[in-house]
């Protein structure tokens, strides 16, 4: 038995240190001590080498050594020198050859040149048997506007119709439900979206009125309306177009009717009305004599189609019920014969040149966006005529259909391509670079007895083509790159066509 006296001081101090170390370990960490080690490399050995090939032995070195006295064997240089003259002669011959003029490699299968993206329908219009009379793309290229009416109304009609719009870029697009429906008290015969403001749409009505809708105003979209006055049309308006005015950024609305008048309107959005800016009347006795027209009946020239020149802001073209095709000038100061009473603006005679007339009404005219002198026209004769502004006779006449041709339009991206909507329900796409002059693609949208009444290329999205039909549907078609991308020498070929002398 030990007592406190028997413990020496050294033992006490040792026992005290062990006790303190145990307490520190229990208080400072609950795990055992972790042993660590640092190393600078984890590989046992390294090797550096400067080449992946072994050194040549003596035999191999002797094999690659050449005798400077022996001649060098013939190589690529000798071959090129030997055939140089032959190759140059053949290249010069090929440069002068025309064997492959107009040849284009067709990377796409013909059956896939066009494909349907959407069938847009408005059930209320279809149930009433209304026709699609006009289609127009917004300036953004995403919204398609569609007008409903009837193309076979021969008498005054008070049947209500509508204008519908679809935004094709919406994620939840419903082809059977329009994004916007604008009710109209009478048939809509013409439609044109504003070139800069996507919310504005100009329309022509069967009653003779001209209207501008603002689609951003959901309660009352009518921005301006001509109403019935001494200045307004009294016959159906067959064409409306936005015209740039002298003040930069401003546009007026040009309208044409079967009564022979072409009117230029200013839009007063504050007052919600139109102001007549200029008025033109096409009178038969003031038509240039080069047309050699012998038509009985009214002295007025009923306008059925209208086109603006994108190259000359003073020039516009009109087609008539009697087949007349006229070049007109906005700056004409000649007063129209038999000026009407009560007109706030004097009527002027705009016609300055006549082209060879067609055998029936001219339904459509469109100026080429790639050549200042070329335009295409079509109508009831079933032909598409390619004209030059400098010649009376057409440069080319293509058989499009055995029925009517309701609309023709040049491609916005292919100088030699245009499309035609026919009374047989087809849309035919022609490429003037093909020698056969047969359609390179055909769109069949309507059923038996249906007609393709209108079409519109999309300038912002050139692979989209909209087609309206008498069954009340609007088809949006995808065009392949073969129909949208300009090919080699295409502009040169268009220039050659424009320089032809008409027969």
Tab-separated table of C-alpha atoms in Angstrom:
chain	number	residue	atom	x	y	z
A	1	UNK	CA	0.000	0.000	0.000
A	2	UNK	CA	1.383	3.347	-1.070
A	3	UNK	CA	0.746	6.623	0.517
A	4	UNK	CA	1.116	10.112	-0.787
A	5	UNK	CA	4.524	10.336	0.780
A	6	UNK	CA	5.840	7.293	-1.059
A	7	UNK	CA	5.189	8.948	-4.530
A	8	UNK	CA	8.080	10.984	-5.653
A	9	UNK	CA	7.678	14.223	-7.547
A	10	UNK	CA	8.788	12.721	-10.857
A	11	UNK	CA	6.051	10.116	-10.855
A	12	UNK	CA	3.447	12.689	-9.997
A	13	UNK	CA	4.461	14.943	-12.846
A	14	UNK	CA	4.438	12.026	-15.322
A	15	UNK	CA	1.012	10.918	-14.197
A	16	UNK	CA	-0.291	14.493	-14.465
A	17	UNK	CA	0.977	14.872	-18.083
A	18	UNK	CA	-0.668	11.623	-19.191
A	19	UNK	CA	-3.962	12.696	-17.660
A	20	UNK	CA	-3.858	16.081	-19.380
A	21	UNK	CA	-2.971	14.500	-22.790
A	22	UNK	CA	-5.881	12.083	-22.482
A	23	UNK	CA	-8.262	14.902	-21.682
A	24	UNK	CA	-6.963	16.994	-24.585
A	25	UNK	CA	-7.387	14.129	-27.033
A	26	UNK	CA	-10.922	13.450	-25.897
A	27	UNK	CA	-11.850	17.125	-26.021
A	28	UNK	CA	-10.076	18.100	-29.254
A	29	UNK	CA	-10.900	15.172	-31.578
A	30	UNK	CA	-13.230	12.224	-31.595
A	31	UNK	CA	-11.222	10.271	-34.181
A	32	UNK	CA	-7.826	8.737	-34.121
A	33	UNK	CA	-4.858	10.603	-35.374
A	34	UNK	CA	-4.686	10.810	-39.210
A	35	UNK	CA	-1.251	10.133	-40.606
A	36	UNK	CA	-0.429	12.084	-43.800
A	37	UNK	CA	2.502	12.102	-46.131
A	38	UNK	CA	3.527	14.426	-48.969
A	39	UNK	CA	5.141	13.258	-52.182
A	40	UNK	CA	6.154	15.202	-55.289
A	41	UNK	CA	5.599	12.447	-57.862
A	42	UNK	CA	3.403	9.369	-58.098
A	43	UNK	CA	5.385	7.541	-60.787
A	44	UNK	CA	8.306	5.361	-60.189
A	45	UNK	CA	10.344	6.420	-63.216
A	46	UNK	CA	10.123	8.736	-66.265
A	47	UNK	CA	11.519	8.492	-69.745
A	48	UNK	CA	12.025	11.244	-72.347
A	49	UNK	CA	12.456	10.443	-76.033
A	50	UNK	CA	12.904	12.719	-79.056
A	51	UNK	CA	11.866	10.322	-81.799
A	52	UNK	CA	9.496	7.431	-82.351
A	53	UNK	CA	11.696	5.763	-84.959
A	54	UNK	CA	14.737	3.677	-84.440
A	55	UNK	CA	18.068	4.643	-85.896
A	56	UNK	CA	18.799	3.486	-89.436
A	57	UNK	CA	21.201	0.654	-89.812
A	58	UNK	CA	24.062	0.798	-92.244
A	59	UNK	CA	22.202	-1.111	-94.995
A	60	UNK	CA	19.232	1.163	-94.898
A	61	UNK	CA	21.384	4.269	-95.044
A	62	UNK	CA	23.122	2.955	-98.159
A	63	UNK	CA	19.699	2.269	-99.757
A	64	UNK	CA	18.595	5.921	-99.415
A	65	UNK	CA	21.844	7.368	-100.636
A	66	UNK	CA	21.678	8.388	-104.344
A	67	UNK	CA	24.444	8.682	-106.816
A	68	UNK	CA	24.783	12.342	-107.849
A	69	UNK	CA	25.884	11.230	-111.297
A	70	UNK	CA	22.669	9.270	-111.997
A	71	UNK	CA	19.729	11.216	-113.589
A	72	UNK	CA	16.698	11.945	-111.359
A	73	UNK	CA	13.698	9.729	-112.187
A	74	UNK	CA	10.690	11.528	-113.811
A	75	UNK	CA	8.271	13.017	-111.263
A	76	UNK	CA	5.270	15.393	-110.904
A	77	UNK	CA	7.110	18.386	-112.318
A	78	UNK	CA	7.909	16.569	-115.555
A	79	UNK	CA	4.307	15.361	-115.855
A	80	UNK	CA	2.840	18.886	-115.444
A	81	UNK	CA	5.236	20.345	-117.972
A	82	UNK	CA	4.331	17.598	-120.436
A	83	UNK	CA	0.532	18.069	-120.214
A	84	UNK	CA	0.441	21.852	-119.686
A	85	UNK	CA	-0.310	22.772	-123.292
A	86	UNK	CA	-3.036	20.143	-123.649
A	87	UNK	CA	-4.801	21.230	-120.448
A	88	UNK	CA	-4.702	24.933	-121.343
A	89	UNK	CA	-6.158	24.281	-124.808
A	90	UNK	CA	-9.022	22.259	-123.273
A	91	UNK	CA	-9.778	24.896	-120.619
A	92	UNK	CA	-9.993	27.598	-123.286
A	93	UNK	CA	-12.359	25.400	-125.311
A	94	UNK	CA	-14.571	24.804	-122.253
A	95	UNK	CA	-14.731	28.521	-121.488
A	96	UNK	CA	-16.233	29.157	-124.934
A	97	UNK	CA	-18.668	26.249	-124.809
A	98	UNK	CA	-22.409	26.716	-124.045
A	99	UNK	CA	-23.150	23.033	-123.625
A	100	UNK	CA	-24.056	23.401	-119.941
A	101	UNK	CA	-25.744	26.819	-119.967
A	102	UNK	CA	-28.715	26.764	-117.642
A	103	UNK	CA	-27.754	23.447	-116.129
A	104	UNK	CA	-28.394	23.261	-112.403
A	105	UNK	CA	-27.592	20.406	-110.080
A	106	UNK	CA	-30.816	19.358	-108.378
A	107	UNK	CA	-29.862	18.217	-104.913
A	108	UNK	CA	-33.516	17.961	-103.869
A	109	UNK	CA	-35.977	15.366	-104.951
A	110	UNK	CA	-38.717	16.909	-107.110
A	111	UNK	CA	-41.387	15.535	-104.837
A	112	UNK	CA	-39.894	17.468	-101.914
A	113	UNK	CA	-39.629	20.894	-103.569
A	114	UNK	CA	-42.767	21.946	-101.689
A	115	UNK	CA	-44.356	20.630	-98.503
A	116	UNK	CA	-47.345	21.784	-96.497
A	117	UNK	CA	-46.711	23.469	-93.154
A	118	UNK	CA	-50.237	24.541	-92.132
A	119	UNK	CA	-53.857	24.493	-93.283
A	120	UNK	CA	-55.455	27.559	-91.742
A	121	UNK	CA	-59.245	27.535	-91.379
A	122	UNK	CA	-61.980	29.793	-90.013
A	123	UNK	CA	-65.013	27.599	-89.480
A	124	UNK	CA	-67.592	30.390	-89.510
A	125	UNK	CA	-66.444	31.491	-92.975
A	126	UNK	CA	-66.313	27.918	-94.275
A	127	UNK	CA	-69.805	27.131	-93.020
A	128	UNK	CA	-71.126	30.083	-95.008
A	129	UNK	CA	-69.163	29.030	-98.092
A	130	UNK	CA	-67.010	32.157	-98.221
A	131	UNK	CA	-63.909	32.216	-100.423
A	132	UNK	CA	-60.438	33.427	-99.543
A	133	UNK	CA	-60.124	36.528	-101.724
A	134	UNK	CA	-56.721	37.869	-100.653
A	135	UNK	CA	-53.743	37.016	-98.441
A	136	UNK	CA	-50.921	39.249	-97.241
A	137	UNK	CA	-47.884	38.778	-94.963
A	138	UNK	CA	-47.020	41.261	-92.239
A	139	UNK	CA	-43.742	43.162	-92.479
A	140	UNK	CA	-42.264	40.867	-89.807
A	141	UNK	CA	-43.003	37.782	-91.889
A	142	UNK	CA	-44.671	35.977	-88.991
A	143	UNK	CA	-48.352	36.972	-89.357
A	144	UNK	CA	-50.564	36.036	-92.305
A	145	UNK	CA	-53.717	38.092	-92.931
A	146	UNK	CA	-56.614	36.531	-94.841
A	147	UNK	CA	-59.661	38.221	-96.392
A	148	UNK	CA	-62.980	36.468	-97.029
A	149	UNK	CA	-65.613	37.215	-99.653
A	150	UNK	CA	-66.781	35.784	-102.951
A	151	UNK	CA	-65.033	35.828	-106.311
A	152	UNK	CA	-68.190	35.033	-108.297
A	153	UNK	CA	-70.482	37.861	-107.138
A	154	UNK	CA	-71.847	39.503	-110.260
A	155	UNK	CA	-74.299	41.771	-108.477
A	156	UNK	CA	-74.393	43.934	-105.389
A	157	UNK	CA	-73.857	41.955	-102.218
A	158	UNK	CA	-74.526	42.865	-98.599
A	159	UNK	CA	-73.277	39.586	-97.140
A	160	UNK	CA	-71.059	40.027	-94.120
A	161	UNK	CA	-67.502	38.694	-94.129
A	162	UNK	CA	-64.317	38.982	-92.079
A	163	UNK	CA	-60.553	39.333	-91.983
A	164	UNK	CA	-58.512	36.776	-89.992
A	165	UNK	CA	-54.901	36.745	-88.858
A	166	UNK	CA	-52.637	33.938	-87.633
A	167	UNK	CA	-49.219	34.339	-86.020
A	168	UNK	CA	-47.278	31.348	-87.315
A	169	UNK	CA	-44.435	31.879	-84.841
A	170	UNK	CA	-46.644	31.277	-81.824
A	171	UNK	CA	-45.771	28.178	-79.844
A	172	UNK	CA	-49.423	27.170	-79.502
A	173	UNK	CA	-50.644	27.926	-83.007
A	174	UNK	CA	-54.142	26.608	-83.658
A	175	UNK	CA	-54.677	26.319	-87.432
A	176	UNK	CA	-58.434	25.967	-86.907
A	177	UNK	CA	-58.731	29.051	-84.707
A	178	UNK	CA	-57.601	32.479	-85.903
A	179	UNK	CA	-55.699	34.694	-83.473
A	180	UNK	CA	-57.820	37.675	-84.520
A	181	UNK	CA	-61.150	37.881	-86.360
A	182	UNK	CA	-62.342	41.256	-87.659
A	183	UNK	CA	-65.997	41.343	-88.686
A	184	UNK	CA	-66.712	43.330	-91.858
A	185	UNK	CA	-70.201	44.358	-93.039
A	186	UNK	CA	-69.514	43.377	-96.658
A	187	UNK	CA	-67.172	41.171	-98.679
A	188	UNK	CA	-63.468	42.024	-98.562
A	189	UNK	CA	-61.983	42.049	-102.053
A	190	UNK	CA	-58.403	43.218	-101.433
A	191	UNK	CA	-55.865	43.206	-98.613
A	192	UNK	CA	-52.398	44.658	-98.037
A	193	UNK	CA	-50.269	44.729	-94.865
A	194	UNK	CA	-48.290	47.864	-94.078
A	195	UNK	CA	-44.619	47.638	-95.178
A	196	UNK	CA	-43.268	48.961	-91.854
A	197	UNK	CA	-45.984	48.778	-89.180
A	198	UNK	CA	-47.069	45.176	-88.486
A	199	UNK	CA	-50.365	46.150	-86.864
A	200	UNK	CA	-51.804	48.036	-89.878
A	201	UNK	CA	-53.746	46.337	-92.683
A	202	UNK	CA	-55.396	48.118	-95.623
A	203	UNK	CA	-58.461	46.577	-97.219
A	204	UNK	CA	-60.781	47.149	-100.144
A	205	UNK	CA	-64.464	46.264	-99.878
A	206	UNK	CA	-67.078	45.141	-102.356
A	207	UNK	CA	-69.109	48.235	-101.437
A	208	UNK	CA	-66.358	50.522	-102.782
A	209	UNK	CA	-65.028	51.570	-99.389
A	210	UNK	CA	-61.383	51.537	-98.348
A	211	UNK	CA	-60.483	50.756	-94.750
A	212	UNK	CA	-57.373	50.521	-92.577
A	213	UNK	CA	-57.448	48.224	-89.553
A	214	UNK	CA	-55.168	48.493	-86.543
A	215	UNK	CA	-54.903	44.978	-85.097
A	216	UNK	CA	-53.407	46.297	-81.860
A	217	UNK	CA	-56.796	47.867	-81.036
A	218	UNK	CA	-58.847	44.922	-79.865
A	219	UNK	CA	-62.074	46.839	-79.151
A	220	UNK	CA	-62.419	48.767	-82.417
A	221	UNK	CA	-59.724	47.871	-84.966
A	222	UNK	CA	-61.044	50.294	-87.642
A	223	UNK	CA	-58.422	53.051	-87.837
A	224	UNK	CA	-59.797	54.862	-90.912
A	225	UNK	CA	-62.683	54.414	-93.331
A	226	UNK	CA	-63.480	56.297	-96.532
A	227	UNK	CA	-67.232	55.939	-96.166
A	228	UNK	CA	-69.557	56.833	-99.036
A	229	UNK	CA	-68.837	60.286	-100.446
A	230	UNK	CA	-68.231	62.074	-103.736
A	231	UNK	CA	-64.534	61.222	-103.444
A	232	UNK	CA	-64.900	57.521	-102.695
A	233	UNK	CA	-65.309	54.585	-105.047
A	234	UNK	CA	-68.773	53.494	-106.066
A	235	UNK	CA	-67.774	50.087	-107.409
A	236	UNK	CA	-65.917	47.116	-105.874
A	237	UNK	CA	-62.288	47.845	-104.958
A	238	UNK	CA	-60.139	45.184	-106.594
A	239	UNK	CA	-56.703	46.314	-105.396
A	240	UNK	CA	-55.128	48.267	-102.532
A	241	UNK	CA	-51.445	49.030	-102.026
A	242	UNK	CA	-49.307	51.088	-99.669
A	243	UNK	CA	-47.470	53.884	-101.507
A	244	UNK	CA	-44.458	55.765	-100.081
A	245	UNK	CA	-45.125	59.506	-99.938
A	246	UNK	CA	-42.717	62.393	-100.367
A	247	UNK	CA	-42.226	62.728	-96.621
A	248	UNK	CA	-39.837	60.006	-95.540
A	249	UNK	CA	-41.436	57.176	-93.604
A	250	UNK	CA	-45.023	58.055	-94.519
A	251	UNK	CA	-47.283	55.906	-96.679
A	252	UNK	CA	-50.569	56.472	-98.437
A	253	UNK	CA	-53.112	53.913	-99.626
A	254	UNK	CA	-53.665	53.485	-103.357
A	255	UNK	CA	-56.978	51.893	-104.354
A	256	UNK	CA	-58.369	50.854	-107.739
A	257	UNK	CA	-61.918	49.925	-108.673
A	258	UNK	CA	-63.896	48.550	-111.598
A	259	UNK	CA	-65.294	52.041	-112.221
A	260	UNK	CA	-62.015	53.163	-113.727
A	261	UNK	CA	-60.715	55.270	-110.856
A	262	UNK	CA	-57.390	54.990	-109.046
A	263	UNK	CA	-57.311	57.034	-105.818
A	264	UNK	CA	-54.440	57.901	-103.506
A	265	UNK	CA	-55.493	58.393	-99.874
A	266	UNK	CA	-53.761	59.920	-96.870
A	267	UNK	CA	-54.582	58.299	-93.525
A	268	UNK	CA	-55.657	60.732	-90.807
A	269	UNK	CA	-55.419	58.433	-87.782
A	270	UNK	CA	-56.368	61.198	-85.338
A	271	UNK	CA	-59.691	61.866	-87.058
A	272	UNK	CA	-60.194	58.234	-88.079
A	273	UNK	CA	-60.706	59.063	-91.746
A	274	UNK	CA	-59.065	59.211	-95.164
A	275	UNK	CA	-58.088	62.396	-96.996
A	276	UNK	CA	-57.989	62.185	-100.789
A	277	UNK	CA	-54.514	63.184	-101.988
A	278	UNK	CA	-54.685	62.453	-105.734
A	279	UNK	CA	-57.250	60.999	-108.129
A	280	UNK	CA	-56.858	59.366	-111.532
A	281	UNK	CA	-59.459	58.281	-114.071
A	282	UNK	CA	-58.843	55.878	-116.937
A	283	UNK	CA	-60.981	57.018	-119.860
A	284	UNK	CA	-60.945	55.017	-123.067
A	285	UNK	CA	-60.449	57.956	-125.450
A	286	UNK	CA	-57.347	59.021	-123.489
A	287	UNK	CA	-55.689	55.621	-123.657
A	288	UNK	CA	-52.576	55.734	-125.916
A	289	UNK	CA	-53.480	54.657	-129.461
A	290	UNK	CA	-50.755	52.015	-129.662
A	291	UNK	CA	-53.106	49.589	-127.958
A	292	UNK	CA	-55.362	49.317	-131.032
A	293	UNK	CA	-58.338	48.504	-128.862
A	294	UNK	CA	-61.771	48.263	-130.385
A	295	UNK	CA	-64.147	47.732	-127.486
A	296	UNK	CA	-67.809	48.612	-127.382
A	297	UNK	CA	-69.558	49.919	-124.309
A	298	UNK	CA	-68.634	52.275	-121.504
A	299	UNK	CA	-65.966	54.929	-121.989
A	300	UNK	CA	-64.380	54.106	-118.622
A	301	UNK	CA	-61.695	51.473	-118.224
A	302	UNK	CA	-62.640	49.154	-115.356
A	303	UNK	CA	-59.491	48.461	-113.360
A	304	UNK	CA	-59.125	44.874	-112.156
A	305	UNK	CA	-55.434	44.815	-111.186
A	306	UNK	CA	-52.729	47.195	-110.077
A	307	UNK	CA	-48.960	47.029	-109.513
A	308	UNK	CA	-46.333	49.461	-108.254
A	309	UNK	CA	-42.815	49.635	-109.623
A	310	UNK	CA	-40.222	49.130	-106.858
A	311	UNK	CA	-37.660	50.888	-109.078
A	312	UNK	CA	-39.544	54.022	-110.136
A	313	UNK	CA	-41.890	55.616	-107.598
A	314	UNK	CA	-43.636	57.548	-110.377
A	315	UNK	CA	-44.696	54.428	-112.293
A	316	UNK	CA	-47.639	52.122	-111.722
A	317	UNK	CA	-49.333	49.532	-113.932
A	318	UNK	CA	-53.029	48.758	-114.338
A	319	UNK	CA	-54.946	45.926	-115.963
A	320	UNK	CA	-58.568	46.210	-117.012
A	321	UNK	CA	-61.724	44.177	-117.544
A	322	UNK	CA	-61.334	44.569	-121.319
A	323	UNK	CA	-57.770	43.211	-121.324
A	324	UNK	CA	-56.032	46.592	-121.428
A	325	UNK	CA	-52.572	46.709	-119.869
A	326	UNK	CA	-51.317	50.244	-119.238
A	327	UNK	CA	-48.269	51.969	-117.826
A	328	UNK	CA	-49.264	55.035	-115.823
A	329	UNK	CA	-47.573	57.985	-114.150
A	330	UNK	CA	-48.418	59.550	-110.793
A	331	UNK	CA	-47.041	62.893	-112.004
A	332	UNK	CA	-49.375	63.163	-115.000
A	333	UNK	CA	-50.981	66.609	-115.251
A	334	UNK	CA	-53.425	65.755	-118.034
A	335	UNK	CA	-56.991	66.270	-116.848
A	336	UNK	CA	-59.306	63.332	-117.376
A	337	UNK	CA	-62.092	63.813	-119.901
A	338	UNK	CA	-65.559	64.233	-118.443
A	339	UNK	CA	-64.480	65.191	-114.923
A	340	UNK	CA	-67.001	64.123	-112.335
A	341	UNK	CA	-68.979	66.524	-110.201
A	342	UNK	CA	-68.285	67.127	-106.555
A	343	UNK	CA	-64.744	65.674	-106.605
A	344	UNK	CA	-62.502	67.494	-104.093
A	345	UNK	CA	-59.404	66.673	-106.165
A	346	UNK	CA	-59.289	67.047	-109.984
A	347	UNK	CA	-59.214	63.766	-111.879
A	348	UNK	CA	-56.122	63.244	-114.015
A	349	UNK	CA	-55.461	60.844	-116.896
A	350	UNK	CA	-52.390	58.782	-115.898
A	351	UNK	CA	-51.924	56.398	-118.872
A	352	UNK	CA	-48.700	57.011	-120.817
A	353	UNK	CA	-48.145	53.713	-122.642
A	354	UNK	CA	-50.176	50.702	-123.766
A	355	UNK	CA	-49.046	47.117	-124.057
A	356	UNK	CA	-50.580	44.503	-126.289
A	357	UNK	CA	-53.978	43.700	-124.778
A	358	UNK	CA	-55.072	40.323	-123.523
A	359	UNK	CA	-58.159	38.500	-124.737
A	360	UNK	CA	-59.875	38.831	-121.358
A	361	UNK	CA	-59.702	40.600	-118.000
A	362	UNK	CA	-56.255	41.013	-116.482
A	363	UNK	CA	-56.501	39.649	-112.942
A	364	UNK	CA	-52.957	40.204	-111.726
A	365	UNK	CA	-49.764	42.181	-112.411
A	366	UNK	CA	-46.478	42.057	-110.524
A	367	UNK	CA	-43.203	43.903	-111.159
A	368	UNK	CA	-39.902	42.065	-110.920
A	369	UNK	CA	-37.887	42.870	-107.782
A	370	UNK	CA	-34.677	42.085	-109.708
A	371	UNK	CA	-35.058	44.067	-112.962
A	372	UNK	CA	-36.502	47.534	-113.368
A	373	UNK	CA	-38.120	46.846	-116.764
A	374	UNK	CA	-39.709	43.424	-116.264
A	375	UNK	CA	-43.176	42.526	-115.030
A	376	UNK	CA	-45.547	39.576	-115.345
A	377	UNK	CA	-49.305	39.624	-115.955
A	378	UNK	CA	-52.060	37.004	-116.100
A	379	UNK	CA	-55.807	36.736	-116.432
A	380	UNK	CA	-58.682	34.828	-117.927
A	381	UNK	CA	-56.760	33.696	-121.011
A	382	UNK	CA	-54.817	31.201	-118.876
A	383	UNK	CA	-51.450	32.623	-119.915
A	384	UNK	CA	-48.664	34.311	-117.979
A	385	UNK	CA	-47.056	37.098	-120.004
A	386	UNK	CA	-43.568	38.363	-119.203
A	387	UNK	CA	-43.314	41.973	-120.366
A	388	UNK	CA	-40.722	44.681	-120.689
A	389	UNK	CA	-41.746	48.252	-119.906
A	390	UNK	CA	-39.955	49.269	-123.094
A	391	UNK	CA	-41.902	47.083	-125.561
A	392	UNK	CA	-45.572	46.731	-126.369
A	393	UNK	CA	-45.537	42.983	-127.041
A	394	UNK	CA	-44.712	40.427	-124.325
A	395	UNK	CA	-41.264	38.865	-124.299
A	396	UNK	CA	-42.623	35.462	-123.235
A	397	UNK	CA	-46.062	33.900	-122.956
A	398	UNK	CA	-46.410	30.708	-120.949
A	399	UNK	CA	-49.457	28.450	-120.893
A	400	UNK	CA	-50.325	28.183	-117.208
A	401	UNK	CA	-53.844	26.788	-117.148
A	402	UNK	CA	-56.873	25.946	-119.238
A	403	UNK	CA	-58.828	27.995	-116.730
A	404	UNK	CA	-58.369	31.449	-115.208
A	405	UNK	CA	-55.142	32.629	-113.610
A	406	UNK	CA	-56.111	34.656	-110.552
A	407	UNK	CA	-52.701	35.837	-109.379
A	408	UNK	CA	-49.048	35.819	-110.389
A	409	UNK	CA	-46.098	36.894	-108.279
A	410	UNK	CA	-42.335	36.926	-108.668
A	411	UNK	CA	-40.181	35.200	-106.077
A	412	UNK	CA	-38.512	37.675	-103.694
A	413	UNK	CA	-35.224	35.720	-103.811
A	414	UNK	CA	-35.047	33.945	-107.205
A	415	UNK	CA	-34.870	36.343	-110.200
A	416	UNK	CA	-36.176	33.744	-112.693
A	417	UNK	CA	-38.939	32.217	-110.560
A	418	UNK	CA	-42.604	33.202	-110.312
A	419	UNK	CA	-45.776	31.458	-109.137
A	420	UNK	CA	-49.299	31.464	-110.545
A	421	UNK	CA	-52.603	30.586	-108.824
A	422	UNK	CA	-55.129	28.993	-111.184
A	423	UNK	CA	-58.843	28.379	-111.383
A	424	UNK	CA	-58.157	24.639	-111.414
A	425	UNK	CA	-56.989	24.787	-107.803
A	426	UNK	CA	-53.268	24.523	-108.537
A	427	UNK	CA	-50.349	26.825	-107.898
A	428	UNK	CA	-47.660	26.399	-110.535
A	429	UNK	CA	-44.097	27.549	-109.932
A	430	UNK	CA	-42.068	28.386	-113.048
A	431	UNK	CA	-38.319	28.791	-113.484
A	432	UNK	CA	-37.439	30.765	-116.623
A	433	UNK	CA	-33.937	29.294	-116.482
A	434	UNK	CA	-35.335	25.940	-117.646
A	435	UNK	CA	-35.571	25.682	-121.406
A	436	UNK	CA	-38.771	23.645	-121.354
A	437	UNK	CA	-40.627	26.498	-119.566
A	438	UNK	CA	-42.739	23.903	-117.796
A	439	UNK	CA	-43.567	24.287	-114.093
A	440	UNK	CA	-40.803	23.032	-111.825
A	441	UNK	CA	-43.220	22.508	-108.923
A	442	UNK	CA	-46.980	22.171	-108.505
A	443	UNK	CA	-49.056	22.788	-105.379
A	444	UNK	CA	-52.416	21.053	-105.292
A	445	UNK	CA	-54.411	22.402	-102.386
A	446	UNK	CA	-58.094	22.499	-103.358
A	447	UNK	CA	-60.394	19.649	-104.232
A	448	UNK	CA	-62.419	19.086	-107.363
A	449	UNK	CA	-64.085	22.280	-108.512
A	450	UNK	CA	-62.023	24.475	-106.200
A	451	UNK	CA	-59.854	27.387	-107.334
A	452	UNK	CA	-56.628	28.842	-105.982
A	453	UNK	CA	-57.678	32.477	-105.740
A	454	UNK	CA	-54.575	34.188	-104.345
A	455	UNK	CA	-51.000	33.656	-103.212
A	456	UNK	CA	-48.241	35.562	-101.439
A	457	UNK	CA	-44.510	34.945	-101.091
A	458	UNK	CA	-43.029	35.829	-97.711
A	459	UNK	CA	-40.258	38.402	-98.168
A	460	UNK	CA	-38.866	37.914	-94.649
A	461	UNK	CA	-39.109	34.111	-94.681
A	462	UNK	CA	-38.735	33.264	-98.390
A	463	UNK	CA	-39.270	29.554	-97.790
A	464	UNK	CA	-42.952	30.265	-96.953
A	465	UNK	CA	-45.683	30.622	-99.548
A	466	UNK	CA	-49.330	31.289	-98.641
A	467	UNK	CA	-52.145	30.135	-100.940
A	468	UNK	CA	-55.839	31.010	-100.574
A	469	UNK	CA	-58.621	28.816	-101.918
A	470	UNK	CA	-62.336	28.947	-102.655
A	471	UNK	CA	-62.931	26.265	-100.016
A	472	UNK	CA	-62.057	28.843	-97.358
A	473	UNK	CA	-58.625	27.470	-96.421
A	474	UNK	CA	-55.212	29.100	-96.493
A	475	UNK	CA	-52.321	26.743	-97.090
A	476	UNK	CA	-48.846	27.727	-95.900
A	477	UNK	CA	-46.251	25.832	-97.905
A	478	UNK	CA	-42.546	25.305	-97.341
A	479	UNK	CA	-40.324	25.855	-100.383
A	480	UNK	CA	-37.030	24.014	-100.709
A	481	UNK	CA	-33.725	25.821	-101.191
A	482	UNK	CA	-33.890	24.902	-104.874
A	483	UNK	CA	-36.785	27.373	-105.163
A	484	UNK	CA	-35.433	30.063	-102.843
A	485	UNK	CA	-31.649	30.288	-103.338
A	486	UNK	CA	-30.343	32.151	-106.357
A	487	UNK	CA	-28.325	29.999	-108.711
A	488	UNK	CA	-25.250	30.726	-110.779
A	489	UNK	CA	-25.715	33.172	-113.687
A	490	UNK	CA	-29.395	33.673	-112.813
A	491	UNK	CA	-29.206	37.471	-112.883
A	492	UNK	CA	-27.342	37.301	-116.196
A	493	UNK	CA	-30.079	35.110	-117.679
A	494	UNK	CA	-32.735	37.549	-116.477
A	495	UNK	CA	-30.874	40.383	-118.172
A	496	UNK	CA	-30.743	38.365	-121.385
A	497	UNK	CA	-34.527	37.876	-121.258
A	498	UNK	CA	-35.067	41.600	-120.663
A	499	UNK	CA	-32.886	42.482	-123.660
A	500	UNK	CA	-34.857	40.293	-126.053
A	501	UNK	CA	-36.811	41.899	-128.858
A	502	UNK	CA	-40.468	40.920	-128.646
A	503	UNK	CA	-41.989	39.276	-131.708
